[in-house]
Amino acid sequence: MIKSYDVQIIGGGLAGCEAAWQLAQRGMRVKLSEMRGSGDMTPAHQTDGLAELVCSNSFRSDDAENNAVGLLHQEMRDLGSLIMQAAEVAKVPAGSALAVDRDVFSETVTKHLENNPNIEIVRERVDSIPAGRPVIIATGPLTATNLAESIMAKTGEDRLAFFDAIAPIVYHDSIDMDIAWYASRWDKGEGKDYINCPMDEAQYRAFHQGLLDSEKSEFKEWETNTPYFEGCMPIEVMASRGLDTLRFGPMKPVGLDNPRTGRWAHAVVQLRQDNKQGTLWNMVGFQTKMKHGAQVELLRTIPGLEKAEFARLGGLHRNTFIRSPILLDRQLRLKSSPHIRFAGQITGCEGYVESSAVGLMAGIMTAAEISGRTVTPPPPTTALGALLGHITGDALADDYQPMNINFGLFAPLDEKVHKKSRKAAMTGRARTDLNNWISAQKVAA
């Protein structure tokens, strides 16, 4: 047991775990406080494992040359990210995306932190912000009520919130592969990364109407006016935006040749492998707030899923975040109380990788500060710097909403580049600038 700590981290999700790892690797003593395992649980988690993945099992694209989140993956790897190390151990087939077996992933993160002599994991609920030492609050979107009230009192700002919906998971052996088939869009990947269930126009129209008519979860009074995050929209909400909205979104048939017809279907439901054994497959883009009975009834109308058995049905939980652009400085410190840093989704970033990346930066910055140094923020030309800039001042505070990393957040290119070469030019610049930044930090240390 560690008798004294340099920093306390509240929250054992991806951001908190990454921050703890970065601090410990730099010789700092860390107390990691996690509510789950102490008798408390959130509405969305199912285990007390550290870094449990609640929604999808995908870290999205792993293409570091043409995709912003893929670039963020690589930048985190360059900085010794624990989350990226664990993702590699738990990796499952997903085409050009990085997806993981959630249990293996959580177990890997937990094992690394438990075995680090500079980290003590304490299963406890923290009801107020501690004083007297550096603190990183990484409690995520499901921050417990008492701590949330303590944060509100400290920041002087009301919380903002949005809903996050969870997609169903199907047992593989209940999928009818005489109807469905394996393929990635445009035949990318290994060929068996996705299972595709085709719909003709009549089936699609009936399914669309079923979504509109389905029985949904009722909101509590305080949830009624909470907006959704556009990147995790419940499928029935997408359906309400128009008949073809789904066909241009998660049910897009483009690039998926049905081997039985040689043609594209009118619409396609895709399932992605969710565990290493390939026994569980999640329904891509099928986040939902339908009641469980309605889900089973409607989802079994999808061709190939008539006899589907579900390991998990969809659900809905509320996410909470602070107004980071006006509350935090470029070091992720609360301007009114600089010993407090925030990391992860509570800052208003969105996505597993983005949350982990903010935890990584919070850990590096806190370690430097304890050592009597100040880390210059990563350049805005990098994925890390672009993400940091967005949540600490570049976004408009009045309209601040959760955001995934994207090239629109990066500093623009100095020279004119053809549209087809723009992404490659931005990632190439980012790789160079991050390497220079890393070298500069080593010299300063």
XYZ file of C-alpha atoms in Angstrom:
445
model
C 0.000 0.000 0.000
C 1.255 3.449 -0.942
C 1.337 5.666 2.152
C 1.344 9.015 0.377
C 0.342 10.185 -3.077
C 1.465 12.814 -5.516
C -1.916 12.907 -7.251
C -5.376 11.424 -6.891
C -7.392 10.368 -9.926
C -11.143 9.973 -9.570
C -12.585 7.525 -12.081
C -11.275 4.221 -13.423
C -12.538 4.550 -16.978
C -10.313 4.873 -20.019
C -9.231 8.458 -19.292
C -8.490 7.845 -15.625
C -6.554 4.657 -16.354
C -4.484 6.332 -19.069
C -3.728 9.308 -16.818
C -2.653 6.974 -13.991
C -0.367 5.056 -16.329
C 1.313 8.179 -17.707
C 1.918 9.526 -14.202
C 3.250 6.227 -12.867
C 5.617 5.832 -15.835
C 7.092 9.176 -14.849
C 7.678 8.116 -11.261
C 4.598 9.731 -9.689
C 2.647 7.982 -6.923
C -1.008 7.693 -7.836
C -4.196 6.943 -5.963
C -6.845 5.788 -8.436
C -10.321 5.982 -6.914
C -13.041 3.940 -8.630
C -16.634 3.803 -7.388
C -17.480 0.439 -8.966
C -16.404 -2.402 -6.707
C -17.282 -0.471 -3.566
C -20.945 -1.415 -3.680
C -21.936 1.329 -6.123
C -22.660 0.959 -9.833
C -23.612 3.233 -12.729
C -26.745 2.775 -14.866
C -24.662 1.655 -17.861
C -21.746 -0.437 -16.527
C -22.062 -4.179 -15.983
C -18.782 -5.002 -14.182
C -16.296 -3.437 -11.786
C -13.441 -3.848 -14.280
C -11.302 -0.830 -15.021
C -11.689 0.714 -18.500
C -14.924 -1.177 -19.162
C -16.294 -0.431 -22.626
C -19.955 0.456 -22.203
C -21.153 1.170 -25.732
C -19.420 -0.129 -28.874
C -16.285 -2.295 -28.862
C -14.781 -0.264 -31.727
C -12.031 2.346 -31.515
C -12.995 3.251 -35.106
C -10.524 3.609 -37.983
C -6.897 2.604 -37.449
C -5.741 4.320 -40.650
C -3.117 6.825 -39.481
C -2.568 8.269 -42.966
C -6.110 9.140 -44.005
C -8.242 9.264 -40.861
C -8.087 11.647 -37.914
C -8.897 9.040 -35.264
C -6.380 6.642 -36.822
C -3.791 9.396 -36.517
C -4.787 9.887 -32.879
C -4.219 6.139 -32.321
C -0.674 6.479 -33.659
C 0.135 9.594 -31.655
C -0.984 7.843 -28.488
C 1.157 4.821 -29.354
C 4.130 7.164 -29.800
C 3.583 8.379 -26.226
C 3.351 4.905 -24.679
C -0.424 4.758 -24.245
C -1.659 1.921 -22.030
C -5.057 2.010 -23.729
C -3.501 1.425 -27.133
C -1.287 -1.367 -25.770
C -4.322 -3.103 -24.303
C -6.292 -2.602 -27.531
C -3.568 -4.425 -29.454
C -3.731 -7.368 -27.036
C -7.538 -7.540 -27.242
C -7.832 -6.847 -30.986
C -10.527 -8.636 -33.019
C -11.109 -8.528 -36.811
C -12.863 -5.333 -37.980
C -11.531 -4.455 -41.414
C -9.624 -1.182 -41.325
C -11.080 -0.381 -37.898
C -9.629 -1.228 -34.488
C -12.104 -3.271 -32.458
C -11.464 -5.235 -29.280
C -12.756 -8.037 -27.110
C -14.135 -5.920 -24.265
C -13.401 -8.421 -21.488
C -9.804 -9.016 -22.596
C -9.308 -5.262 -22.982
C -10.561 -4.422 -19.485
C -8.611 -7.298 -17.920
C -5.399 -6.170 -19.642
C -5.722 -2.561 -18.448
C -6.617 -3.671 -14.921
C -3.669 -6.073 -14.714
C -1.149 -3.453 -15.837
C -2.362 -0.919 -13.273
C -2.609 -3.429 -10.430
C 0.962 -4.563 -11.075
C 2.434 -1.051 -11.167
C 4.097 -0.229 -7.815
C 3.365 3.493 -8.217
C -0.399 2.972 -8.439
C -2.881 2.026 -5.744
C -6.433 1.286 -6.856
C -8.979 2.158 -4.181
C -12.586 1.073 -4.551
C -14.440 4.023 -3.107
C -17.058 6.574 -3.998
C -15.730 10.123 -3.839
C -18.495 12.589 -2.995
C -16.542 15.842 -3.079
C -13.436 17.201 -4.761
C -10.394 16.543 -2.525
C -8.194 19.430 -1.443
C -4.491 19.560 -0.683
C -2.989 17.728 -3.669
C -3.318 17.606 -7.458
C -6.536 15.933 -8.562
C -7.645 14.629 -11.955
C -11.399 14.196 -12.293
C -12.092 11.554 -14.926
C -15.471 10.319 -13.775
C -16.916 10.361 -17.256
C -20.455 10.962 -18.384
C -22.041 9.085 -15.481
C -20.575 11.117 -12.628
C -22.293 10.280 -9.327
C -24.763 12.871 -8.054
C -22.850 14.105 -4.990
C -19.585 14.582 -6.864
C -21.435 16.245 -9.749
C -22.909 18.728 -7.290
C -19.442 19.354 -5.873
C -18.167 20.018 -9.403
C -21.028 22.425 -10.058
C -20.275 24.268 -6.855
C -16.598 24.539 -7.788
C -17.133 25.583 -11.416
C -20.118 27.837 -10.871
C -21.617 26.472 -14.097
C -24.596 24.252 -14.808
C -23.813 20.908 -16.306
C -24.596 20.190 -19.912
C -25.885 16.773 -20.873
C -26.830 14.554 -23.775
C -28.102 11.017 -24.203
C -25.916 8.095 -25.265
C -27.605 4.961 -26.587
C -26.192 1.414 -26.540
C -26.452 -1.044 -29.456
C -27.705 -4.656 -29.110
C -25.308 -7.639 -29.253
C -26.327 -10.867 -31.041
C -25.061 -14.433 -30.532
C -23.378 -15.549 -33.754
C -24.914 -19.022 -33.799
C -28.406 -17.491 -33.895
C -27.720 -15.623 -37.173
C -29.015 -17.296 -40.340
C -25.952 -17.359 -42.608
C -28.034 -18.767 -45.463
C -29.424 -15.241 -45.727
C -26.644 -13.082 -44.270
C -23.066 -13.071 -45.569
C -19.578 -12.006 -44.525
C -18.025 -8.959 -46.204
C -16.508 -5.560 -45.500
C -17.636 -2.598 -47.569
C -15.770 -2.561 -50.890
C -14.169 -5.879 -49.807
C -11.709 -4.202 -47.440
C -10.270 -6.154 -44.505
C -10.072 -9.904 -44.122
C -13.415 -10.735 -45.703
C -15.161 -11.860 -42.515
C -15.034 -8.637 -40.545
C -18.746 -7.869 -40.871
C -21.946 -9.869 -41.233
C -24.465 -8.301 -43.594
C -28.240 -8.740 -43.498
C -29.970 -7.532 -46.702
C -33.355 -5.868 -47.031
C -35.439 -5.256 -50.130
C -37.495 -2.085 -50.396
C -40.681 -3.551 -48.898
C -38.798 -5.025 -45.940
C -36.986 -1.747 -45.370
C -40.180 0.307 -45.447
C -41.843 -2.061 -42.959
C -38.797 -1.910 -40.692
C -38.664 1.886 -40.894
C -42.309 2.135 -39.922
C -41.738 -0.340 -37.093
C -39.040 1.923 -35.689
C -41.402 4.876 -35.736
C -44.209 2.886 -34.092
C -42.093 1.028 -31.526
C -42.524 1.531 -27.795
C -39.693 3.681 -26.437
C -38.235 4.245 -22.996
C -39.890 7.141 -21.228
C -37.825 10.080 -20.099
C -37.780 11.389 -16.590
C -38.865 14.989 -16.203
C -35.310 16.281 -15.880
C -34.248 14.446 -19.052
C -36.956 15.706 -21.384
C -35.034 18.557 -23.033
C -31.585 16.936 -23.081
C -30.129 16.812 -26.632
C -28.657 13.744 -28.300
C -25.037 13.560 -29.442
C -25.202 13.350 -33.245
C -22.517 10.648 -33.405
C -24.461 8.231 -31.205
C -28.022 8.859 -32.371
C -30.659 6.209 -31.511
C -31.736 4.486 -34.695
C -35.399 5.322 -34.185
C -34.504 9.016 -33.886
C -32.600 8.786 -37.177
C -35.641 7.069 -38.704
C -37.840 9.985 -37.664
C -35.739 12.329 -39.812
C -36.923 10.782 -43.066
C -37.540 7.527 -44.897
C -34.068 7.302 -46.455
C -31.991 8.669 -43.575
C -30.976 5.169 -42.446
C -30.115 4.112 -46.017
C -27.547 6.907 -46.105
C -26.343 6.082 -42.592
C -25.926 2.813 -40.683
C -28.028 0.804 -43.187
C -26.126 2.003 -46.263
C -25.947 -0.789 -48.896
C -23.230 0.818 -51.037
C -20.166 -1.372 -51.651
C -21.770 -4.569 -50.323
C -22.408 -7.092 -53.111
C -24.857 -9.784 -52.049
C -23.146 -13.001 -53.243
C -26.551 -14.601 -53.850
C -27.792 -11.870 -56.207
C -24.615 -10.115 -57.320
C -26.316 -6.816 -56.524
C -26.533 -4.274 -53.726
C -29.566 -4.644 -51.503
C -31.979 -1.767 -50.907
C -30.599 -1.529 -47.345
C -28.179 -3.568 -45.228
C -27.882 -4.170 -41.496
C -24.236 -4.784 -40.523
C -22.955 -6.658 -37.472
C -19.365 -6.373 -36.250
C -17.448 -8.973 -34.246
C -17.509 -8.097 -30.537
C -15.197 -10.683 -28.955
C -12.117 -12.707 -29.919
C -14.044 -15.961 -30.099
C -16.414 -14.488 -32.660
C -19.428 -15.644 -30.655
C -20.813 -12.129 -30.114
C -21.618 -9.575 -32.838
C -22.907 -6.057 -32.257
C -25.350 -4.298 -34.551
C -23.442 -1.410 -36.119
C -25.170 1.943 -35.663
C -28.172 0.368 -33.927
C -28.045 2.362 -30.714
C -31.595 2.430 -29.440
C -33.953 3.565 -26.717
C -36.721 1.124 -27.661
C -38.070 -0.967 -24.814
C -36.578 -4.444 -24.680
C -39.687 -6.301 -25.801
C -40.115 -3.977 -28.760
C -36.458 -4.443 -29.698
C -36.677 -8.218 -29.837
C -39.878 -8.153 -31.861
C -38.658 -5.632 -34.437
C -35.044 -6.764 -34.774
C -36.210 -10.293 -35.549
C -37.916 -8.950 -38.674
C -34.466 -8.276 -40.152
C -33.596 -10.956 -42.754
C -31.067 -13.309 -41.185
C -32.032 -12.342 -37.635
C -35.454 -14.036 -37.504
C -34.217 -16.336 -34.736
C -31.671 -13.980 -33.222
C -30.739 -14.406 -29.579
C -29.388 -11.330 -27.828
C -26.488 -11.259 -25.382
C -27.402 -7.646 -24.654
C -30.249 -5.450 -25.774
C -29.907 -1.757 -26.420
C -30.221 0.837 -23.708
C -29.976 4.525 -22.974
C -28.025 6.569 -20.456
C -27.380 10.221 -19.854
C -23.962 11.745 -20.424
C -22.734 14.768 -18.506
C -19.944 17.223 -19.329
C -18.668 20.629 -18.260
C -18.309 23.786 -20.345
C -14.607 23.181 -20.848
C -13.865 26.044 -23.299
C -14.500 28.628 -20.593
C -13.639 26.581 -17.489
C -10.308 24.940 -18.383
C -6.934 26.354 -19.377
C -4.649 24.791 -21.995
C -3.180 22.562 -19.273
C -6.651 21.061 -18.599
C -6.690 22.827 -15.218
C -9.790 24.390 -13.743
C -9.055 28.106 -14.006
C -10.634 28.872 -10.639
C -8.782 26.001 -8.864
C -5.627 25.048 -10.790
C -4.859 21.992 -8.648
C -7.895 20.335 -10.300
C -7.683 18.881 -13.791
C -10.429 17.257 -15.829
C -9.992 14.425 -18.323
C -12.122 12.229 -20.547
C -15.730 12.601 -21.610
C -16.581 14.938 -18.753
C -14.571 17.572 -20.669
C -16.914 17.262 -23.647
C -14.779 15.130 -25.928
C -16.577 12.126 -27.393
C -15.326 8.619 -28.053
C -13.137 6.023 -26.359
C -9.954 7.148 -28.077
C -10.557 10.851 -27.544
C -11.309 10.284 -23.844
C -8.139 8.238 -23.440
C -6.118 10.884 -25.279
C -7.286 13.633 -22.932
C -6.408 11.382 -19.977
C -2.966 10.860 -21.498
C -2.384 14.609 -21.808
C -3.695 15.262 -18.285
C -1.285 12.666 -16.908
C 1.721 14.057 -18.775
C 0.911 17.643 -17.805
C 0.326 16.790 -14.140
C 3.581 14.826 -13.902
C 5.522 17.729 -15.382
C 3.914 20.216 -13.003
C 4.717 18.078 -9.958
C 8.326 17.930 -11.216
C 8.444 21.719 -11.413
C 8.085 21.978 -15.188
C 5.379 23.057 -17.613
C 4.650 20.998 -20.696
C 3.964 23.004 -23.819
C 0.657 21.749 -25.289
C 1.010 19.531 -28.380
C 0.957 21.605 -31.606
C -2.505 22.315 -33.064
C -1.304 20.585 -36.233
C -1.394 17.241 -34.378
C -4.441 15.182 -33.429
C -3.662 15.587 -29.732
C -3.205 19.334 -30.064
C -6.331 19.759 -32.172
C -8.419 17.845 -29.623
C -6.926 19.784 -26.716
C -7.545 23.079 -28.493
C -11.177 22.250 -29.161
C -12.042 21.469 -25.545
C -9.989 24.257 -23.976
C -11.033 27.322 -25.903
C -11.324 26.889 -29.655
C -14.943 25.724 -29.522
C -17.758 28.200 -28.994
C -18.733 27.875 -25.335
C -22.389 28.789 -25.828
C -22.913 26.007 -28.377
C -20.389 23.532 -26.947
C -21.319 19.919 -27.698
C -19.405 16.604 -27.607
C -17.043 16.191 -30.552
C -15.036 13.330 -32.022
C -11.600 14.116 -33.430
C -11.784 15.225 -37.076
C -9.619 17.102 -39.531
C -11.831 20.154 -39.158
C -10.282 20.711 -35.709
C -6.701 20.803 -37.033
C -4.779 23.952 -37.897
C -5.146 24.536 -41.667
C -2.336 23.697 -44.052
C -0.034 26.602 -44.934
C 0.155 25.649 -48.594
C -2.574 24.796 -51.079
C -2.965 21.048 -51.574
C -5.281 19.161 -53.887
C -8.353 17.881 -52.074
C -7.383 14.229 -52.661
C -3.985 14.811 -51.021
C -5.151 16.990 -48.142
C -5.586 14.282 -45.510
C -2.223 12.711 -46.279
C -0.587 16.135 -46.110
C -2.206 16.866 -42.739
C -1.225 13.521 -41.241
C 2.319 13.807 -42.580
C 2.665 17.260 -41.034
C 1.188 15.977 -37.770
C 3.660 13.084 -37.539
C 6.607 15.436 -38.028
C 5.327 18.020 -35.574
C 4.520 15.456 -32.890
C 7.971 13.891 -33.152
C 9.548 17.329 -32.783
C 7.298 18.044 -29.796
C 8.259 14.761 -28.125
C 11.954 15.507 -28.652
C 11.538 18.976 -27.174
C 9.862 17.549 -24.051
C 12.742 15.104 -23.550
C 15.259 17.958 -23.772
C 13.235 20.053 -21.293
C 13.104 17.169 -18.826
